[in-house]
XYZ file of C-alpha atoms in Angstrom:
435
model
C 53.668 112.305 59.566
C 54.624 110.144 56.556
C 52.799 107.459 54.660
C 54.943 104.281 54.758
C 54.862 100.486 54.435
C 57.006 98.032 56.416
C 59.060 95.532 54.385
C 61.238 92.627 55.588
C 63.751 90.911 53.280
C 64.255 87.660 55.160
C 62.082 85.408 57.298
C 63.338 87.261 60.353
C 65.216 90.486 60.279
C 64.996 94.186 60.737
C 61.890 95.970 59.471
C 62.535 98.696 56.898
C 60.100 101.430 55.842
C 59.479 102.600 52.260
C 57.234 105.125 50.623
C 54.350 103.316 48.853
C 53.919 105.959 46.165
C 51.145 105.014 43.768
C 51.034 101.441 45.033
C 48.894 100.238 47.914
C 50.441 96.879 48.922
C 48.793 94.842 51.672
C 50.471 92.797 54.375
C 51.825 89.521 52.975
C 52.410 90.718 49.405
C 55.863 90.726 47.765
C 57.260 93.974 46.422
C 60.355 95.167 44.574
C 61.987 98.088 46.377
C 65.067 100.215 45.846
C 67.827 99.920 48.484
C 71.393 101.138 48.891
C 72.731 97.976 47.217
C 70.234 97.895 44.346
C 66.851 96.310 43.714
C 65.654 93.876 46.368
C 62.798 91.423 46.720
C 60.929 91.722 50.020
C 57.674 90.931 51.805
C 55.282 93.530 53.196
C 54.776 93.105 56.955
C 52.749 96.220 57.778
C 50.418 97.837 55.262
C 50.167 101.482 54.405
C 50.060 103.580 57.571
C 51.099 106.949 58.950
C 54.258 107.201 61.070
C 55.933 110.142 62.822
C 58.970 111.544 61.087
C 61.260 110.925 64.092
C 60.715 107.155 63.763
C 61.854 107.090 60.123
C 65.498 106.856 59.077
C 66.070 109.103 56.041
C 66.192 108.842 53.128
C 62.771 107.264 52.561
C 63.132 105.179 49.370
C 60.146 104.291 47.167
C 58.459 101.000 46.282
C 59.184 100.184 42.607
C 56.304 97.773 42.001
C 54.397 94.865 43.410
C 56.216 91.626 42.582
C 54.862 89.569 39.691
C 55.143 85.816 39.100
C 58.300 86.336 37.027
C 59.860 88.290 39.898
C 59.017 85.530 42.363
C 60.493 82.864 40.052
C 63.696 84.888 39.654
C 63.972 85.260 43.439
C 63.613 81.506 43.949
C 66.293 80.902 41.310
C 68.706 83.137 43.225
C 67.982 81.262 46.455
C 68.796 77.927 44.766
C 72.152 79.240 43.534
C 73.213 80.227 47.049
C 74.059 76.630 47.980
C 76.570 76.302 45.138
C 78.083 79.685 46.003
C 78.613 78.590 49.627
C 80.328 75.355 48.513
C 82.710 77.206 46.196
C 83.509 79.848 48.827
C 84.374 77.198 51.441
C 86.822 75.588 49.020
C 88.507 78.934 48.392
C 88.765 79.603 52.134
C 90.458 76.222 52.655
C 92.915 76.937 49.810
C 93.953 80.250 51.401
C 93.988 78.727 54.939
C 91.978 81.576 56.463
C 90.708 81.379 60.055
C 87.075 82.208 59.290
C 83.724 80.408 59.347
C 81.309 80.925 56.456
C 77.730 81.362 57.665
C 75.585 82.256 54.647
C 75.361 83.754 51.194
C 72.876 86.114 49.535
C 72.278 87.236 45.967
C 70.840 90.632 45.160
C 67.678 90.629 43.055
C 69.422 92.054 39.965
C 72.461 89.689 40.378
C 74.880 92.613 40.486
C 76.413 91.554 43.815
C 76.911 88.469 45.984
C 77.236 88.902 49.755
C 79.044 86.339 51.943
C 78.608 86.413 55.746
C 81.283 84.936 58.006
C 82.430 84.926 61.624
C 85.992 85.104 62.926
C 87.743 85.615 66.252
C 89.917 88.420 64.889
C 90.477 90.515 61.808
C 90.990 88.512 58.599
C 92.812 89.655 55.461
C 90.609 88.275 52.658
C 91.757 90.440 49.734
C 93.137 87.482 47.797
C 89.976 85.521 48.525
C 87.812 88.281 47.038
C 89.853 88.218 43.831
C 89.397 84.446 43.455
C 85.646 84.654 44.114
C 85.223 87.508 41.617
C 86.991 85.419 38.957
C 84.772 82.409 39.721
C 81.371 84.210 39.734
C 82.179 87.131 37.377
C 80.327 89.646 39.546
C 80.967 91.943 42.504
C 81.819 90.207 45.770
C 81.261 91.560 49.290
C 82.322 89.808 52.515
C 80.770 90.883 55.835
C 81.867 89.813 59.303
C 78.912 89.275 61.678
C 78.501 88.457 65.365
C 77.326 85.326 67.140
C 73.775 86.638 67.483
C 73.435 87.231 63.740
C 74.942 83.802 63.146
C 72.264 82.146 65.298
C 69.565 84.093 63.444
C 70.796 82.952 60.004
C 71.494 79.343 61.004
C 68.315 78.845 63.091
C 67.776 76.111 65.671
C 65.869 75.178 68.828
C 66.133 76.890 72.170
C 66.157 75.321 75.639
C 62.372 75.763 75.696
C 62.022 73.344 72.765
C 60.734 75.975 70.328
C 62.517 77.594 67.333
C 64.776 80.497 68.143
C 62.979 83.806 68.550
C 65.587 85.656 66.493
C 65.057 83.317 63.517
C 61.236 83.500 63.661
C 59.899 86.932 64.541
C 62.466 89.018 66.437
C 63.462 92.103 64.469
C 66.111 94.021 66.420
C 68.408 92.785 69.152
C 67.872 94.516 72.488
C 70.433 94.757 75.262
C 70.071 92.035 77.896
C 71.868 92.198 81.266
C 72.311 89.863 84.204
C 70.264 92.294 86.303
C 67.140 91.128 84.455
C 67.743 87.542 85.537
C 68.199 88.647 89.160
C 64.971 90.660 89.203
C 63.045 87.677 87.815
C 64.479 85.342 90.504
C 66.068 83.070 87.906
C 69.019 80.783 88.425
C 72.302 82.486 87.593
C 73.679 79.305 86.071
C 75.079 80.333 82.639
C 73.852 77.130 80.996
C 70.251 77.929 81.965
C 70.050 81.592 81.005
C 72.201 81.502 77.836
C 70.883 80.902 74.336
C 72.262 79.024 71.345
C 74.601 81.921 70.575
C 76.230 81.740 74.016
C 74.848 85.121 75.098
C 72.008 85.857 77.517
C 68.627 84.807 76.134
C 66.638 87.541 74.409
C 63.438 86.367 76.125
C 64.729 87.777 79.437
C 63.779 91.186 78.085
C 60.152 90.282 77.277
C 58.821 90.452 80.860
C 61.360 92.872 82.299
C 58.974 95.842 82.099
C 56.269 93.929 83.984
C 58.686 92.810 86.706
C 59.961 96.360 87.197
C 56.443 97.743 87.506
C 55.178 95.117 89.976
C 58.340 95.074 92.085
C 57.939 98.803 92.764
C 54.425 98.242 94.108
C 55.157 95.180 96.263
C 57.165 95.175 99.532
C 60.642 93.717 99.573
C 61.787 90.675 101.489
C 62.730 91.525 105.091
C 60.510 94.606 105.318
C 57.908 95.124 108.006
C 54.299 95.135 106.781
C 50.796 95.382 108.224
C 48.403 92.520 107.461
C 44.804 91.794 108.523
C 46.271 89.506 111.220
C 48.789 92.026 112.546
C 52.294 93.242 111.824
C 54.905 90.902 110.424
C 57.966 90.564 108.224
C 57.962 89.622 104.510
C 59.758 86.321 103.862
C 58.844 85.661 100.200
C 57.330 87.515 97.228
C 55.686 85.979 94.134
C 55.616 88.660 91.438
C 53.689 86.612 88.863
C 50.958 85.671 91.366
C 51.225 89.040 93.134
C 51.139 87.372 96.543
C 53.270 87.880 99.650
C 54.302 85.483 102.425
C 54.542 87.122 105.853
C 55.945 85.760 109.127
C 53.703 86.620 112.080
C 54.430 86.181 115.805
C 52.336 83.564 117.552
C 52.730 83.578 121.296
C 55.990 84.340 123.047
C 58.387 82.106 121.133
C 56.467 80.791 118.118
C 55.903 82.073 114.580
C 53.644 81.253 111.675
C 53.865 82.074 107.962
C 50.767 83.175 106.071
C 50.232 84.162 102.434
C 48.268 87.270 101.466
C 47.423 89.074 98.217
C 49.655 92.053 97.585
C 46.647 94.389 97.816
C 45.942 93.307 101.442
C 49.469 94.094 102.663
C 50.531 97.605 103.594
C 54.031 98.821 104.249
C 54.837 100.216 107.662
C 55.484 103.952 107.472
C 57.497 104.057 110.701
C 60.791 102.380 111.437
C 61.004 98.684 110.877
C 60.293 96.689 114.012
C 61.887 93.299 113.602
C 59.979 90.393 115.044
C 61.936 88.928 117.975
C 63.256 85.473 117.402
C 62.589 82.752 119.963
C 65.309 82.414 122.569
C 66.660 78.950 123.306
C 65.282 77.311 126.439
C 67.446 77.335 129.548
C 69.393 74.121 129.795
C 70.608 72.720 133.076
C 74.338 72.674 133.347
C 75.723 69.168 133.451
C 78.031 68.311 136.293
C 81.620 67.733 135.198
C 82.925 64.202 135.057
C 84.837 63.379 138.294
C 87.573 61.500 136.379
C 88.234 64.514 134.166
C 88.386 66.851 137.147
C 90.797 64.510 138.918
C 93.068 64.481 135.856
C 92.984 68.276 135.658
C 93.932 68.628 139.324
C 96.794 66.167 138.905
C 98.136 68.061 135.906
C 98.371 71.313 137.853
C 101.910 71.965 139.065
C 102.209 73.229 142.618
C 104.350 76.334 142.851
C 106.759 76.227 145.867
C 106.920 78.983 148.389
C 109.423 81.700 147.536
C 111.892 82.685 150.183
C 111.962 86.340 151.098
C 115.690 86.386 150.481
C 115.157 85.786 146.745
C 112.929 88.829 146.328
C 114.369 92.031 145.019
C 115.965 94.312 147.601
C 114.477 97.592 148.644
C 117.110 99.469 146.667
C 115.492 98.180 143.485
C 112.289 100.163 144.119
C 112.155 103.280 141.880
C 112.465 106.745 143.300
C 108.770 107.374 142.763
C 107.977 104.917 145.553
C 110.030 106.902 148.034
C 107.925 109.964 147.340
C 104.771 108.179 148.464
C 103.652 106.984 145.017
C 102.567 103.424 144.340
C 105.537 101.298 143.282
C 105.344 99.374 140.015
C 104.055 95.843 140.510
C 106.754 93.855 138.764
C 106.265 90.086 139.019
C 109.032 88.118 140.715
C 109.787 84.792 139.034
C 110.203 81.956 141.578
C 113.188 79.623 141.287
C 112.655 76.456 139.292
C 112.287 73.415 141.583
C 114.874 70.687 141.149
C 114.329 66.968 141.177
C 115.759 65.176 144.191
C 118.448 62.565 143.275
C 117.573 58.886 143.701
C 119.433 56.575 146.065
C 121.085 54.567 143.294
C 122.041 57.672 141.277
C 125.536 59.105 141.774
C 125.385 62.588 143.197
C 126.762 65.296 140.957
C 127.110 68.755 142.335
C 126.305 70.953 139.360
C 127.053 74.056 141.391
C 130.727 73.079 141.691
C 131.147 73.090 137.907
C 132.124 76.375 136.346
C 129.712 78.121 134.018
C 129.887 77.597 130.282
C 130.972 81.151 129.785
C 133.267 81.429 132.789
C 136.220 83.653 132.197
C 134.513 85.344 129.263
C 133.529 88.976 129.526
C 129.762 89.340 129.732
C 129.258 85.608 130.490
C 126.970 84.016 133.034
C 127.917 84.363 136.691
C 129.060 81.033 138.183
C 126.944 79.581 140.923
C 128.300 79.190 144.496
C 129.922 75.867 145.328
C 128.459 75.041 148.744
C 125.007 75.283 150.220
C 125.946 77.998 152.705
C 127.196 80.229 149.965
C 124.061 79.382 147.996
C 121.864 80.658 150.818
C 123.912 83.868 151.080
C 123.725 84.421 147.342
C 121.989 87.663 146.419
C 121.366 89.030 142.945
C 123.111 92.243 142.062
C 120.956 95.264 142.854
C 119.518 97.029 139.839
C 120.220 100.727 139.407
C 117.260 102.960 140.215
C 115.250 104.279 137.311
C 115.953 107.858 136.349
C 112.949 110.129 136.446
C 112.254 112.456 133.568
C 112.028 115.475 135.878
C 114.981 114.480 138.086
C 117.854 117.020 138.255
C 121.222 116.187 136.754
C 123.702 114.557 139.217
C 126.269 116.890 140.801
C 129.975 116.071 140.299
C 132.202 115.098 143.215
C 134.686 117.466 144.760
C 137.587 115.554 143.240
C 136.057 115.697 139.802
C 135.263 119.387 140.168
C 138.893 120.237 141.198
C 140.473 118.170 138.409
C 141.491 120.203 135.348
C 139.368 119.654 132.290
C 141.222 117.841 129.509
C 140.692 118.472 125.854
C 139.362 115.240 124.347
C 141.364 115.845 121.160
C 144.680 116.111 123.019
C 146.828 112.971 123.260
C 147.845 112.245 126.864
C 151.426 112.560 127.763
C 151.853 108.903 128.698
C 150.709 107.774 125.227
C 153.123 109.952 123.303
C 155.984 108.113 121.636
C 159.357 109.340 122.772
C 162.346 109.138 120.468
C 165.129 106.922 121.824
C 168.250 108.829 122.801
C 171.391 107.670 120.952
C 174.577 108.246 122.959
C 177.243 110.190 121.165
C 180.528 108.337 120.667
C 183.281 109.270 123.157
C 186.701 110.229 121.891
C 188.322 107.286 123.756
C 186.134 104.713 121.977
C 187.181 103.977 118.410
C 184.576 103.892 115.694
C 182.888 100.527 115.164
C 183.363 99.384 118.790
C 180.417 100.974 120.449
C 179.196 97.631 121.609
């Protein structure tokens, strides 16, 4: 345990602890303390009290003295000079064309150093700026880059609630705030409604988070089955601040009612959740179809003509499995397309007499018969039977078995090129007169 006093250097800021020593300052008094940057003028927030050692950041610096009237007048003089220092620093920033925004300025109590606070989107090289400021003020210069939260604290302003910003009035340290806090408090997730002047999530979301976490663990969730004084039901809404629950209860066979109960009167069901059955829609009589629509549907149906037995596939097309007593494959047979009968005034053109478009070409379409008699006798070519997986290999014919086997790499005799025979000249024929 250590004997300490709490001191704050600005209207709102972090609280620092110092050893009182021989002084016994009370809350609200001004003191002069020793810090890492020299002597500072601050205000006592908490009087002399004992604090555990783990809550103190070493080293624990002492209180020099309680501020006198001369010390207070010197502090006010330093505050008045800050406005001129900000004006001069802005002019120097414009001369160097630096992408930075000056937020505030602060003099130390002994005037040994001037601190300038600024914000920037990225790292800024201000070495030349520091040289110009040191030549203008003839003292040590320190530039510190701060975040948007610290900027809102130093600048001040009004929040969406209409009151001054918490960080500029009483808030000491910044605590982490997440979107999960807004969800647990059933707040709108619209960024404009849950963001503060700094553009980040409002710090006040953290004030009631501990209460919401504690109450939400004790109250049933939405959609859970609960037991009420009026029977079992399902939770449809929960009010954490009022600590009340709205439950949907069955009323009759197909009706429901919603009642509100205090959280203490509602008990969670220990067994499995039994959802309340929803009302089923009443049976509706089927309307008879419109006769005009049914007549149009019947007229649109195309009547398929009877298929002649001659057009069906022959019996040779049935696979071998059917011959063994197995059920043949039910392959659909496409009926021929009906043709429109020619009108009386239309010249008759026998399309069957014309040759096919691919007639005479290998692999083309087979031409149709010319006369009607040949058309009736027309039969499609039988398809070869399907080979079974377990069928034995076909045996060769006797002629093929007796024929000698030819080497596939040997050129047949009829394809060999024979050299032409040149007759030798006879002794009776003189040279050059062979013909």
